[in-house]
Amino acid sequence: MFENSSWIIHPENKLYEPVRFTKAFSVRKPIKRASLNITSLGCYYPVLNGARVGDFILPPGFTSRKRVQYQTYDVTKMIKDENSLEILVSDGWYKGKINFGTDEGGPEKKKALIAELVLRYKDGTKEVIVTNESWLATKDKLRMAELYDGEIVDMTFSDKGGHAQALDHDKKLIVKQQGVYIKEQETVKPISVFKAPNGDTVVDFGQNLTGYFEFEVMAKAGDRVEFTVCEVLDKDGNFYNENYRDAKARFEYICQEGYNKYKPRLAFWGFRYIRVDSFPTEINENSIRAIVVHSDMERTGYLESSDPMLNKLFSNIVWGQRGNFLDVPTDCPQRDERQGWTGDATVFCKTASYNYDVEQFFEKWLADMRLDQGKSGYIPNIIPKTICWDWSTVETSGAVWGDSATIIPYQMYLTYGNKDILKKHYSCMCKYIGYITKSTKTEYLWTGCDQFGDWLGLDAPVGSYRGSSNEDFIASVFYAHSVGIVCKVGKILGKNVEKYEKLYNNIRAKIRKTFKEYKTQTECVLALYFDIAENKKEVAAQLADMIIENGRRLKTGFVGTPYLLHALSQNGYSELAYDLLLQDEFPSWLYSVKCGATTVWEHWDGKNEKGEFWSKDMNSFNHYAYGSVADWVYEVACGITPLEEKPGFEEIMISPVPTDKIDSLSARIKTRHGTVISGWYHEGERVRYKIITPVKATIIINGKKHLVEKGTYTF
Ligand code: BGC
């Protein structure tokens, strides 16, 4: 592949200025098949004879810098006698602000294209058109494209250009497409266009989403369209986007004479609202629509209840996933971040794997993790590892963040039965354990390293992002947990895991000896869920008391929250778990719903009861971490659980836990072996259950076990 093609660049190669590479060619013989292979350093947008090639948004996607995926498009039907192939290239993830943000540096920092068009003729001959210095390199009407900042388009601009220049860059980095294409998924019409109290014209799409917009307008040449986006309005109902920090999140467009219709090609935004800074005519609901883009995953899971607020939460969780699964699992889609933060993915991966089929998505991301893992075995806290973030220069992993190396592949195994992922990732897992074992300051614990703690826990000391749970305790518990996973995985793969079993026992014993008291909700949760507490009854009662004293409300952050309801329901406090799930006073999941959220917030207190914002520093309204609560609804409230010994739902455990607090609840998951449904509802004094299992299942109702074959069951 690409043997005779060269990487090509624009001689000027200006930062954030897209470049168009064009090749004209004639075809004189009948074509049997034409296929186009492309990749770029940056993102590309391919057009053949005026029509867009393929439907991958922002190809070639976002990978480790140690590889770049190429894509193949069948363009047979697009070929004419006289042809023009035009490929626009922007800085994209590869060298935009998300990675460098500077103009310095060597050739590895240049946006470049490599392509080959293979023409197979009906007479059996073949011709290959390759990128080289004969291609035309021009500046484009797309004057600026930057993922954080948006696009600037000038329809009146033109450039004659000149010859492209070849770039000496390693072709061995090029690999076959492994990920899932990002595609357009849905069009959303505005629910209103209104004048804000401060006079701004604002378009409201009714949903915080990730993607871009498309507009149509009749204009005079030189008229301007200018938009700025945001997720939320401030307490007065005005446009607010300070939480985007340095991401300009703008769009500017200079019109051509007459009809203008445009949608961005090399940028995306996270937004619900658009402030119309300039538009040639009065803008209305028909002038503009939003287009949702994300990795093209199949939806597999659904939750539904009798409670509209809870249903809205379920919807927000799904939208959180949609907004943040763009080739890599990101923390948020709007501000100057949008990075593959590993901790966020770790806590959300189970929910993600029930909501959608994310097997291929994570396979690709985990392959990047293996490439970016450090020599010491550390896992960068952001995968793909980016360059402009301090975290990428500090060679340490935070607990939970680093444990993405064990937790995520193991979850893919449980949800999809994918043993191959374990095989591929086993040595990465072992190296990661080796890294902790070497870098810790205390044998059999994980201490003395840079940690995130219970990130954003509400019991954080003033001015800190980290909850007040003991960071060494958290880290040590996850050290044990990851070693435990390595033991399981090693056994599945037929390895000798004696060393890891011993290590696990030693870590657990040392944690028990060292941390005798649990002082926070999260510490109790971890002690219970990860089998550290020796007297679970006592610790569970302590946790229950802490929650009740806090008005039946939580204080947990990224680390405690995903396990909180599980820890309660596993220890006899299911009703209290439901209290937390259904709580709508601050802080709670439904508090944000009550405040009008359409996605899951980064902070419990993203917006307080007075409508004031937590801070502009770090306040995303589309962060999926707390959406991990959905896995408790699937697995406990509705009771659908994969079995470790029969992964991929080859056999299922269905053990629903109903409550009187809502009338009905049901879950559905399309598994590799068919669709499983488990739901319950109240009928007078009784609870009725409706269960459909596609495979052998153990159904537990009111403590009574029923071993059943596939079929439909009511109780
Ligand atoms: C991100 C988080 C991430 C954290 C770790 C934040 O800026 O948005 O979700 O996990 O940093 O420090």
XYZ file of C-alpha atoms and ligand atoms in Angstrom:
727
model
C 0.000 0.000 0.000
C 1.185 3.511 -0.860
C 4.466 2.124 -2.276
C 4.709 4.766 -4.950
C 2.829 7.555 -3.199
C 4.583 10.319 -1.330
C 3.387 12.251 1.657
C 2.665 15.720 0.296
C 2.362 19.112 1.937
C 1.694 22.717 0.973
C 5.054 24.514 0.856
C 3.766 27.166 3.280
C 1.984 24.784 5.629
C 0.461 27.500 7.815
C -0.929 26.514 11.156
C -4.719 25.919 11.195
C -5.005 26.867 7.536
C -6.435 23.914 5.592
C -4.808 22.939 2.326
C -6.447 21.520 -0.747
C -4.583 18.980 -2.858
C -5.976 18.457 -6.341
C -5.252 16.001 -9.105
C -6.938 16.019 -12.503
C -6.921 12.821 -14.531
C -8.656 11.273 -17.527
C -10.058 7.802 -17.846
C -10.202 6.422 -21.368
C -11.187 2.791 -20.831
C -14.184 1.122 -19.151
C -13.613 0.795 -15.421
C -14.184 -2.396 -13.468
C -13.369 -1.008 -10.060
C -11.843 2.132 -8.665
C -10.736 2.351 -5.077
C -9.196 5.216 -3.241
C -6.842 4.717 -0.293
C -6.147 7.784 1.795
C -4.717 8.895 5.039
C -3.363 12.136 6.377
C -1.461 13.748 9.178
C -4.361 15.907 10.253
C -7.937 15.342 9.109
C -9.017 15.166 5.502
C -12.171 15.766 3.483
C -12.181 13.990 0.102
C -14.145 15.132 -2.943
C -14.230 13.453 -6.340
C -15.835 15.288 -9.238
C -17.652 17.615 -6.860
C -19.112 14.869 -4.645
C -17.912 13.915 -1.209
C -16.212 10.520 -1.045
C -17.464 8.215 1.706
C -19.203 9.228 4.901
C -16.412 9.076 7.487
C -16.472 12.370 9.378
C -13.007 13.672 10.284
C -11.003 10.802 8.835
C -8.514 9.300 9.545
C -9.651 9.632 13.174
C -7.601 10.004 16.317
C -4.855 7.520 17.115
C -1.562 7.246 18.900
C 1.111 9.195 17.059
C 2.769 5.853 16.502
C 0.255 4.929 13.840
C -2.152 6.466 11.387
C -5.071 4.547 9.915
C -5.800 4.613 6.215
C -9.243 4.267 4.699
C -10.344 2.654 1.474
C -13.309 3.973 -0.484
C -14.988 2.330 -3.426
C -15.323 5.178 -5.952
C -16.142 3.077 -9.026
C -19.433 4.809 -9.640
C -17.980 8.277 -9.245
C -15.393 8.019 -12.033
C -16.011 9.987 -15.248
C -13.987 10.562 -18.412
C -12.441 13.751 -17.020
C -11.916 13.739 -13.270
C -10.837 15.982 -10.473
C -9.882 14.564 -7.111
C -9.662 17.200 -4.385
C -8.645 16.410 -0.849
C -8.771 19.050 1.822
C -6.479 18.565 4.820
C -6.647 20.340 8.181
C -4.506 20.107 11.314
C -7.140 17.948 13.041
C -6.186 15.902 16.072
C -2.745 15.202 14.735
C -1.360 18.684 14.996
C -4.168 20.972 16.053
C -4.308 22.596 19.480
C -5.349 19.302 21.027
C -1.843 18.060 20.341
C 0.593 20.893 19.712
C -0.986 24.240 19.366
C 2.268 25.751 18.226
C 3.896 26.483 14.942
C 7.308 25.147 15.855
C 8.829 21.872 15.103
C 9.976 19.481 12.496
C 8.271 17.619 9.705
C 6.322 15.404 12.037
C 4.253 18.450 12.809
C 3.198 19.184 9.247
C -0.269 18.395 7.980
C 0.222 16.064 5.079
C -1.646 13.800 2.731
C -0.912 10.459 1.197
C -3.264 8.765 -1.235
C -3.513 6.356 -4.102
C -6.349 5.815 -6.502
C -6.313 2.324 -7.962
C -8.131 2.068 -11.298
C -8.804 -1.457 -12.473
C -9.990 -1.595 -16.043
C -12.320 -4.124 -17.593
C -9.524 -5.192 -19.961
C -7.577 -6.481 -16.969
C -5.077 -3.622 -16.783
C -4.502 -1.409 -13.782
C -3.392 2.154 -13.222
C -2.486 3.808 -9.941
C -2.677 7.540 -9.401
C -0.403 8.456 -6.525
C 0.234 11.564 -4.479
C 3.438 13.315 -5.503
C 4.711 16.758 -6.397
C 2.570 16.846 -9.544
C -0.479 17.500 -7.368
C -1.741 21.030 -7.046
C -1.619 22.483 -3.531
C -3.912 25.437 -2.930
C -5.338 27.368 -0.067
C -9.044 26.820 0.276
C -12.202 28.791 0.866
C -12.060 27.046 4.196
C -9.604 29.568 5.614
C -9.285 28.099 9.094
C -10.253 24.802 10.653
C -9.321 23.900 14.202
C -11.123 21.368 16.370
C -11.318 23.638 19.428
C -11.845 26.884 17.576
C -14.186 26.019 14.709
C -14.114 27.062 11.080
C -13.687 30.260 9.076
C -14.956 30.066 5.499
C -14.650 32.712 2.820
C -16.734 31.866 -0.222
C -15.251 34.820 -2.094
C -11.694 33.548 -1.686
C -9.748 31.848 -4.429
C -6.159 30.755 -4.846
C -4.320 29.446 -7.865
C -1.836 27.516 -5.786
C 1.241 25.704 -6.972
C 2.943 22.368 -6.760
C 2.681 20.273 -3.668
C 5.907 19.407 -1.926
C 6.914 15.925 -0.890
C 7.447 15.275 2.800
C 9.833 12.683 4.071
C 7.788 10.861 6.672
C 7.693 7.220 7.692
C 5.147 5.226 5.712
C 5.492 2.331 8.098
C 3.254 4.220 10.492
C 0.317 3.660 8.173
C -2.053 0.911 9.264
C -5.420 -0.374 8.125
C -8.521 1.287 9.551
C -9.313 -0.415 12.851
C -11.819 1.896 14.489
C -15.443 2.622 13.838
C -16.139 5.448 11.383
C -17.545 8.649 12.846
C -20.709 9.349 10.893
C -23.586 11.767 10.788
C -26.350 10.222 12.868
C -29.298 12.533 13.125
C -30.596 15.958 12.237
C -32.053 18.077 15.034
C -34.311 21.025 14.280
C -34.293 24.080 16.532
C -37.038 24.107 19.135
C -36.879 27.893 19.180
C -35.078 30.975 18.013
C -35.341 33.676 20.643
C -34.033 37.031 21.796
C -32.167 36.657 25.070
C -32.659 39.343 27.748
C -29.364 40.971 26.704
C -30.536 41.233 23.100
C -28.615 38.274 21.636
C -30.387 36.127 19.066
C -30.108 32.521 20.190
C -31.084 29.277 18.481
C -32.053 26.472 20.856
C -31.832 22.877 19.640
C -33.372 21.543 22.839
C -30.545 19.032 23.267
C -26.902 19.332 24.232
C -25.258 17.472 21.381
C -22.015 17.004 19.511
C -21.658 17.726 15.827
C -22.188 20.757 13.676
C -24.940 22.667 11.917
C -26.144 23.298 8.416
C -27.704 26.530 7.269
C -29.193 27.998 4.120
C -29.447 31.668 3.242
C -29.778 34.038 0.294
C -27.092 36.671 0.584
C -24.939 39.253 -1.085
C -21.302 38.426 -1.678
C -19.449 39.452 1.463
C -22.380 39.112 3.857
C -21.424 37.340 7.041
C -22.697 34.381 9.001
C -21.200 34.191 12.471
C -22.073 31.780 15.218
C -20.759 31.053 18.694
C -22.010 27.997 20.532
C -22.756 27.123 24.139
C -24.308 24.362 26.229
C -26.267 26.306 28.821
C -27.804 29.692 29.482
C -26.905 31.660 32.567
C -29.314 32.433 35.367
C -30.736 35.389 33.466
C -31.339 33.330 30.359
C -28.361 34.739 28.464
C -25.861 32.902 26.327
C -22.966 31.539 28.438
C -19.819 29.845 27.195
C -17.062 30.784 29.605
C -16.822 27.098 30.442
C -15.348 26.472 26.968
C -12.169 28.070 28.292
C -9.734 28.588 25.410
C -11.802 26.769 22.802
C -13.187 29.587 20.669
C -16.007 27.327 19.439
C -16.852 29.810 16.697
C -17.976 29.679 13.111
C -17.468 32.463 10.580
C -18.584 32.421 6.985
C -18.359 35.052 4.263
C -21.165 34.497 1.769
C -21.058 34.194 -1.962
C -23.619 36.055 -4.039
C -27.040 34.348 -4.033
C -27.774 30.979 -2.467
C -25.501 29.733 0.308
C -25.841 26.344 1.943
C -23.059 25.102 4.158
C -22.138 22.602 6.803
C -18.695 22.443 8.383
C -16.304 19.800 7.148
C -13.347 19.749 9.469
C -14.596 20.755 12.914
C -17.146 19.750 15.507
C -18.697 21.450 18.489
C -20.454 20.394 21.695
C -23.520 22.625 22.021
C -27.199 23.082 22.587
C -27.424 26.782 21.731
C -26.034 28.917 18.941
C -25.662 32.646 19.392
C -26.231 34.252 16.028
C -23.600 36.965 15.922
C -24.332 37.743 12.332
C -26.721 36.459 9.650
C -27.676 38.078 6.343
C -31.414 37.730 6.927
C -33.717 37.215 9.884
C -32.824 33.732 11.125
C -35.674 31.343 11.866
C -36.250 27.687 12.717
C -36.066 26.732 9.055
C -32.747 28.414 8.306
C -30.625 26.068 10.373
C -30.436 22.536 11.730
C -27.961 20.670 13.894
C -26.303 17.455 12.775
C -25.290 14.929 15.397
C -22.076 13.022 14.722
C -20.414 10.186 16.601
C -18.764 6.835 16.076
C -21.195 4.648 14.243
C -21.999 2.214 17.058
C -25.140 0.121 17.142
C -27.518 0.976 19.955
C -28.016 -2.157 22.022
C -29.398 -1.111 25.393
C -32.538 0.632 26.578
C -33.886 1.522 30.001
C -37.417 2.615 30.676
C -39.376 3.399 33.804
C -42.687 4.833 34.915
C -40.858 7.926 36.155
C -40.376 10.678 33.537
C -37.452 12.221 35.441
C -35.649 8.900 35.549
C -36.324 8.382 31.854
C -34.811 11.779 31.184
C -31.725 10.736 33.142
C -31.470 7.578 31.014
C -31.760 9.705 27.898
C -29.094 12.106 29.215
C -26.734 9.200 29.809
C -27.184 7.959 26.253
C -26.654 11.481 24.895
C -23.529 11.743 27.027
C -22.183 8.669 25.313
C -23.209 9.915 21.881
C -21.523 13.233 22.495
C -18.268 11.724 23.681
C -17.659 8.657 21.554
C -15.948 10.272 18.593
C -13.368 7.712 17.606
C -11.987 7.850 21.141
C -13.861 8.061 24.438
C -13.492 11.700 25.472
C -14.106 13.493 28.723
C -16.181 16.211 27.100
C -16.881 17.482 23.596
C -16.951 21.252 24.054
C -14.062 22.924 25.890
C -10.355 22.919 25.056
C -9.983 19.337 26.139
C -11.928 16.576 24.318
C -9.196 14.165 25.257
C -9.269 10.423 25.761
C -9.048 10.688 29.540
C -8.662 7.117 30.697
C -10.395 7.433 34.071
C -13.619 8.672 32.575
C -13.680 5.751 30.152
C -12.875 3.304 32.945
C -15.854 4.225 35.062
C -18.264 4.462 32.146
C -17.199 1.476 30.036
C -19.716 -0.964 31.499
C -22.678 1.338 30.908
C -21.267 2.185 27.488
C -21.056 -1.488 26.570
C -24.709 -2.079 27.451
C -26.033 1.065 25.761
C -24.121 0.516 22.542
C -21.975 -2.063 20.829
C -18.575 -0.588 21.640
C -16.446 -3.671 21.125
C -14.643 -2.491 17.983
C -14.523 1.063 19.307
C -12.607 0.004 22.421
C -10.480 -2.536 20.550
C -9.065 0.317 18.540
C -8.592 2.574 21.544
C -6.921 -0.184 23.542
C -4.542 -0.769 20.631
C -3.554 2.895 20.945
C -3.095 2.374 24.662
C -0.658 -0.460 24.000
C 1.313 1.764 21.657
C 1.389 4.686 24.071
C 2.141 2.693 27.206
C 5.503 3.851 28.582
C 8.574 1.671 28.900
C 8.062 1.615 32.647
C 4.604 0.163 32.037
C 2.791 3.343 33.005
C -0.392 4.180 31.123
C -0.644 7.839 30.115
C -3.728 9.401 31.675
C -4.837 10.425 28.214
C -5.040 7.911 25.348
C -4.124 8.630 22.594
C -1.284 10.349 24.359
C -1.235 13.985 23.313
C 1.653 16.320 23.452
C 0.513 19.674 24.757
C -0.824 18.346 28.045
C 1.415 18.311 31.094
C 0.066 14.899 31.894
C 1.679 13.569 28.801
C 5.119 14.633 29.880
C 4.797 13.273 33.407
C 5.296 9.542 33.194
C 2.830 8.470 35.860
C -0.584 6.881 35.927
C -3.289 7.861 38.368
C -5.225 5.015 39.988
C -8.496 4.298 38.162
C -7.142 6.246 35.181
C -4.298 3.762 34.711
C -6.565 0.876 35.639
C -8.275 1.423 32.321
C -5.628 -1.076 31.166
C -7.274 -3.893 33.113
C -10.873 -2.829 33.723
C -11.846 -1.932 30.164
C -10.584 -5.038 28.345
C -12.057 -7.231 31.054
C -15.409 -5.489 30.658
C -15.270 -6.065 26.893
C -14.705 -9.727 27.679
C -17.687 -9.824 30.041
C -20.075 -7.962 27.766
C -19.034 -9.441 24.438
C -17.153 -12.620 25.333
C -14.135 -11.222 23.493
C -11.172 -13.336 24.577
C -9.006 -11.936 21.849
C -8.960 -8.521 23.532
C -7.598 -10.196 26.655
C -4.913 -11.974 24.675
C -3.825 -8.772 23.017
C -3.882 -6.771 26.214
C -2.488 -9.218 28.764
C 1.089 -8.111 28.528
C 0.051 -4.440 28.743
C -1.867 -5.294 31.930
C 1.112 -7.108 33.430
C 3.488 -4.281 32.548
C 1.104 -1.840 34.178
C 1.106 -3.890 37.386
C 4.883 -3.969 37.157
C 4.925 -0.195 36.918
C 2.885 0.201 40.126
C 4.932 -2.411 41.947
C 8.128 -0.583 41.036
C 6.997 2.980 41.536
C 5.129 2.679 44.825
C 6.832 3.950 47.939
C 5.332 1.217 50.142
C 5.472 -2.432 49.253
C 2.022 -3.998 48.652
C 0.314 -0.632 48.671
C 0.263 2.069 46.031
C 1.558 5.221 47.680
C 3.570 8.294 46.942
C 2.432 8.761 43.350
C 0.561 11.588 41.711
C -3.128 10.742 42.025
C -6.497 12.187 41.092
C -8.111 10.861 44.266
C -11.886 10.706 44.287
C -11.950 13.252 41.495
C -14.609 15.949 42.014
C -15.929 14.297 45.169
C -18.137 16.756 47.019
C -16.205 16.288 50.215
C -13.226 17.995 48.555
C -11.353 20.500 50.676
C -11.997 24.083 49.576
C -10.225 24.898 46.351
C -9.462 21.269 45.467
C -10.829 19.039 42.745
C -10.067 15.930 44.728
C -12.532 14.592 47.257
C -11.179 14.057 50.749
C -10.932 10.265 50.487
C -7.478 8.915 51.227
C -5.606 8.825 47.928
C -3.257 6.063 49.001
C -6.230 3.953 50.008
C -7.971 4.490 46.672
C -4.793 3.754 44.751
C -4.047 0.631 46.774
C -7.567 -0.715 46.319
C -7.297 -0.308 42.557
C -3.831 -1.833 42.605
C -5.420 -4.885 44.218
C -8.355 -4.796 41.823
C -6.136 -4.672 38.759
C -3.955 -7.479 40.056
C -7.170 -9.428 40.677
C -8.184 -8.883 37.054
C -4.753 -10.002 35.863
C -5.223 -13.226 37.866
C -8.582 -13.860 36.202
C -7.359 -12.990 32.739
C -4.183 -15.010 33.141
C -6.240 -18.049 34.107
C -8.572 -17.587 31.144
C -5.519 -17.496 28.893
C -3.925 -20.508 30.575
C -1.021 -18.600 32.124
C 0.623 -19.265 35.414
C -0.679 -16.546 37.711
C 0.695 -17.740 41.023
C 2.851 -14.644 41.354
C -0.158 -12.389 40.846
C -2.316 -14.374 43.245
C 0.307 -13.977 45.925
C 0.645 -10.309 45.121
C -3.111 -9.856 45.330
C -3.296 -11.528 48.735
C -0.391 -9.479 50.016
C -1.895 -6.219 48.808
C -5.265 -6.977 50.292
C -3.756 -8.005 53.604
C -1.628 -4.877 53.724
C -4.574 -2.621 52.856
C -6.571 -4.239 55.643
C -3.730 -3.744 58.076
C -2.993 -0.174 57.076
C -6.415 1.347 56.494
C -8.569 0.282 59.361
C -11.083 3.076 59.299
C -13.115 4.438 56.442
C -13.864 8.084 56.798
C -15.727 9.023 53.659
C -18.578 7.645 51.591
C -16.140 6.699 48.841
C -13.775 4.919 51.222
C -16.702 2.837 52.546
C -17.927 2.141 49.022
C -14.527 0.884 47.867
C -13.977 -1.156 51.015
C -17.307 -2.898 50.403
C -17.336 -3.254 46.655
C -13.739 -4.416 46.345
C -13.934 -6.825 49.212
C -11.536 -5.026 51.493
C -13.741 -4.504 54.540
C -13.491 -7.352 57.032
C -16.741 -6.487 58.691
C -18.947 -5.602 55.784
C -22.085 -5.339 57.867
C -20.588 -2.622 59.992
C -19.100 -0.724 57.075
C -22.344 -0.913 55.124
C -24.236 0.443 58.129
C -21.652 3.207 58.444
C -22.071 4.097 54.774
C -25.853 4.053 55.114
C -25.627 6.368 58.132
C -23.372 8.788 56.281
C -25.836 8.955 53.414
C -28.878 9.302 55.648
C -27.206 11.990 57.742
C -26.485 13.826 54.542
C -30.223 13.914 53.769
C -30.108 10.680 51.740
C -27.604 12.272 49.438
C -24.210 11.355 48.110
C -20.853 13.094 48.319
C -18.891 10.790 46.051
C -16.774 11.732 43.027
C -15.603 9.902 39.901
C -14.211 6.979 41.899
C -16.901 6.329 44.487
C -19.973 7.086 42.427
C -19.858 4.214 39.904
C -19.761 1.664 42.731
C -21.957 3.460 45.265
C -25.341 1.920 44.488
C -23.772 -1.504 43.974
C -22.070 -1.333 47.354
C -25.400 -0.492 48.966
C -27.545 -3.075 47.221
C -24.966 -5.847 47.690
C -25.099 -5.232 51.406
C -28.804 -5.068 52.095
C -29.437 -1.393 51.343
C -31.235 -1.531 47.998
C -33.904 0.882 49.155
C -31.281 3.421 50.081
C -29.709 2.916 46.667
C -33.081 3.738 45.135
C -33.352 6.801 47.380
C -30.109 8.056 45.876
C -31.161 7.224 42.349
C -34.508 8.998 42.771
C -33.252 11.894 44.879
C -33.826 15.160 43.072
C -32.423 17.576 45.641
C -28.823 18.677 45.200
C -26.555 16.724 44.945
C -28.085 13.944 42.900
C -28.552 12.626 39.415
C -32.086 13.948 39.169
C -31.067 17.366 40.463
C -29.456 18.075 37.104
C -32.532 16.704 35.370
C -34.671 19.064 37.451
C -32.405 21.902 36.317
C -33.179 21.047 32.712
C -30.062 19.014 31.865
C -30.139 17.080 28.605
C -26.760 15.410 29.188
C -24.865 14.348 32.293
C -22.863 17.065 34.039
C -19.221 16.889 35.019
C -19.975 18.265 38.485
C -22.887 17.540 40.777
C -22.886 21.289 41.324
C -22.244 22.426 37.745
C -25.067 24.864 38.368
C -26.333 25.604 41.857
C -29.903 26.104 42.972
C -29.654 29.831 42.302
C -28.641 29.089 38.738
C -25.036 30.134 39.333
C -22.203 28.174 37.802
C -19.666 26.206 39.788
C -16.708 27.820 38.047
C -15.608 28.550 34.545
C -12.412 26.594 35.082
C -13.694 23.165 34.520
C -17.428 22.910 34.193
C -18.629 20.685 31.413
C -22.295 19.941 30.949
C -21.536 16.862 28.899
C -19.293 14.507 30.841
C -20.399 10.893 31.004
C -18.620 9.690 34.169
C -21.636 9.959 36.501
C -23.769 8.334 33.817
C -22.143 5.107 34.999
C -25.116 4.792 37.348
C -26.948 3.165 34.437
C -24.945 -0.015 34.924
C -26.603 -0.430 38.332
C -30.023 -0.029 36.716
C -29.227 -2.672 34.084
C -27.495 -5.077 36.446
C -29.262 -4.654 39.762
C -32.559 -2.804 39.474
C -33.438 -4.842 36.375
C -31.038 -7.601 37.308
C -29.376 -8.419 33.990
C -25.823 -9.561 34.725
C -23.242 -11.302 32.562
C -21.561 -14.290 34.196
C -17.795 -14.392 34.464
C -17.781 -18.088 33.643
C -20.092 -17.612 30.619
C -19.021 -14.208 29.288
C -20.761 -12.360 26.517
C -24.162 -13.333 27.983
C -23.745 -16.881 26.774
C -25.694 -17.602 29.923
C -27.321 -14.926 32.013
C -28.115 -14.186 35.601
C -31.336 -12.216 35.944
C -32.021 -11.057 39.440
C -34.152 -7.906 39.492
C -34.525 -5.788 42.605
C -37.836 -3.902 42.503
C -38.922 -1.025 44.700
C -42.222 0.517 45.700
C -40.817 3.926 44.891
C -41.616 3.661 41.206
C -44.350 1.769 39.360
C -42.250 0.046 36.758
C -38.773 -0.369 35.350
C -37.385 -2.414 32.515
C -34.126 -2.995 30.672
C -33.321 -4.487 27.342
C -29.891 -5.439 26.030
C -29.111 -6.860 22.635
C -26.323 -9.301 23.432
C -24.136 -11.426 21.157
C -26.644 -14.237 21.806
C -29.899 -12.356 21.340
C -31.954 -9.788 23.192
C -32.539 -10.072 26.911
C -35.367 -8.151 28.559
C -36.056 -7.855 32.235
C -38.744 -5.656 33.679
C -41.057 -5.395 36.649
C -44.211 -3.438 37.480
C -46.635 -3.124 40.321
C -50.069 -4.683 40.006
C -52.080 -3.895 43.114
C -50.103 -5.289 46.023
C -47.980 -7.516 43.843
C -44.887 -7.060 41.757
C -45.064 -8.711 38.350
C -41.936 -9.578 36.374
C -41.589 -10.017 32.665
C -38.378 -11.629 31.525
C -37.254 -12.730 28.097
C -33.976 -14.549 27.842
C -32.325 -15.599 24.599
C -30.185 -18.219 26.390
C -30.136 -20.409 29.467
C -30.583 -18.223 32.523
C -30.704 -18.269 36.266
C -33.624 -16.095 37.274
C -33.810 -15.084 40.895
C -37.091 -13.648 42.108
C -37.541 -12.881 45.798
C -34.542 -15.031 46.605
C -35.949 -18.045 44.727
C -33.786 -19.501 41.951
C -35.308 -20.642 38.659
C -33.020 -22.335 36.153
C -34.606 -21.753 32.767
C -33.944 -22.325 29.085
C -34.360 -19.512 26.577
C -37.903 -18.159 26.485
C -40.389 -15.712 27.969
C -41.231 -15.874 31.648
C -43.594 -14.019 33.910
C -43.633 -14.149 37.665
C -11.148 16.047 32.639
C -11.604 14.883 33.449
C -10.361 14.083 33.680
C -9.580 14.918 34.650
C -8.394 14.284 35.256
C -10.326 16.882 33.554
O -9.906 18.056 33.018
O -12.187 16.720 32.036
O -12.752 14.290 33.126
O -10.513 12.779 34.013
O -9.263 16.155 34.059
O -7.615 15.193 35.879
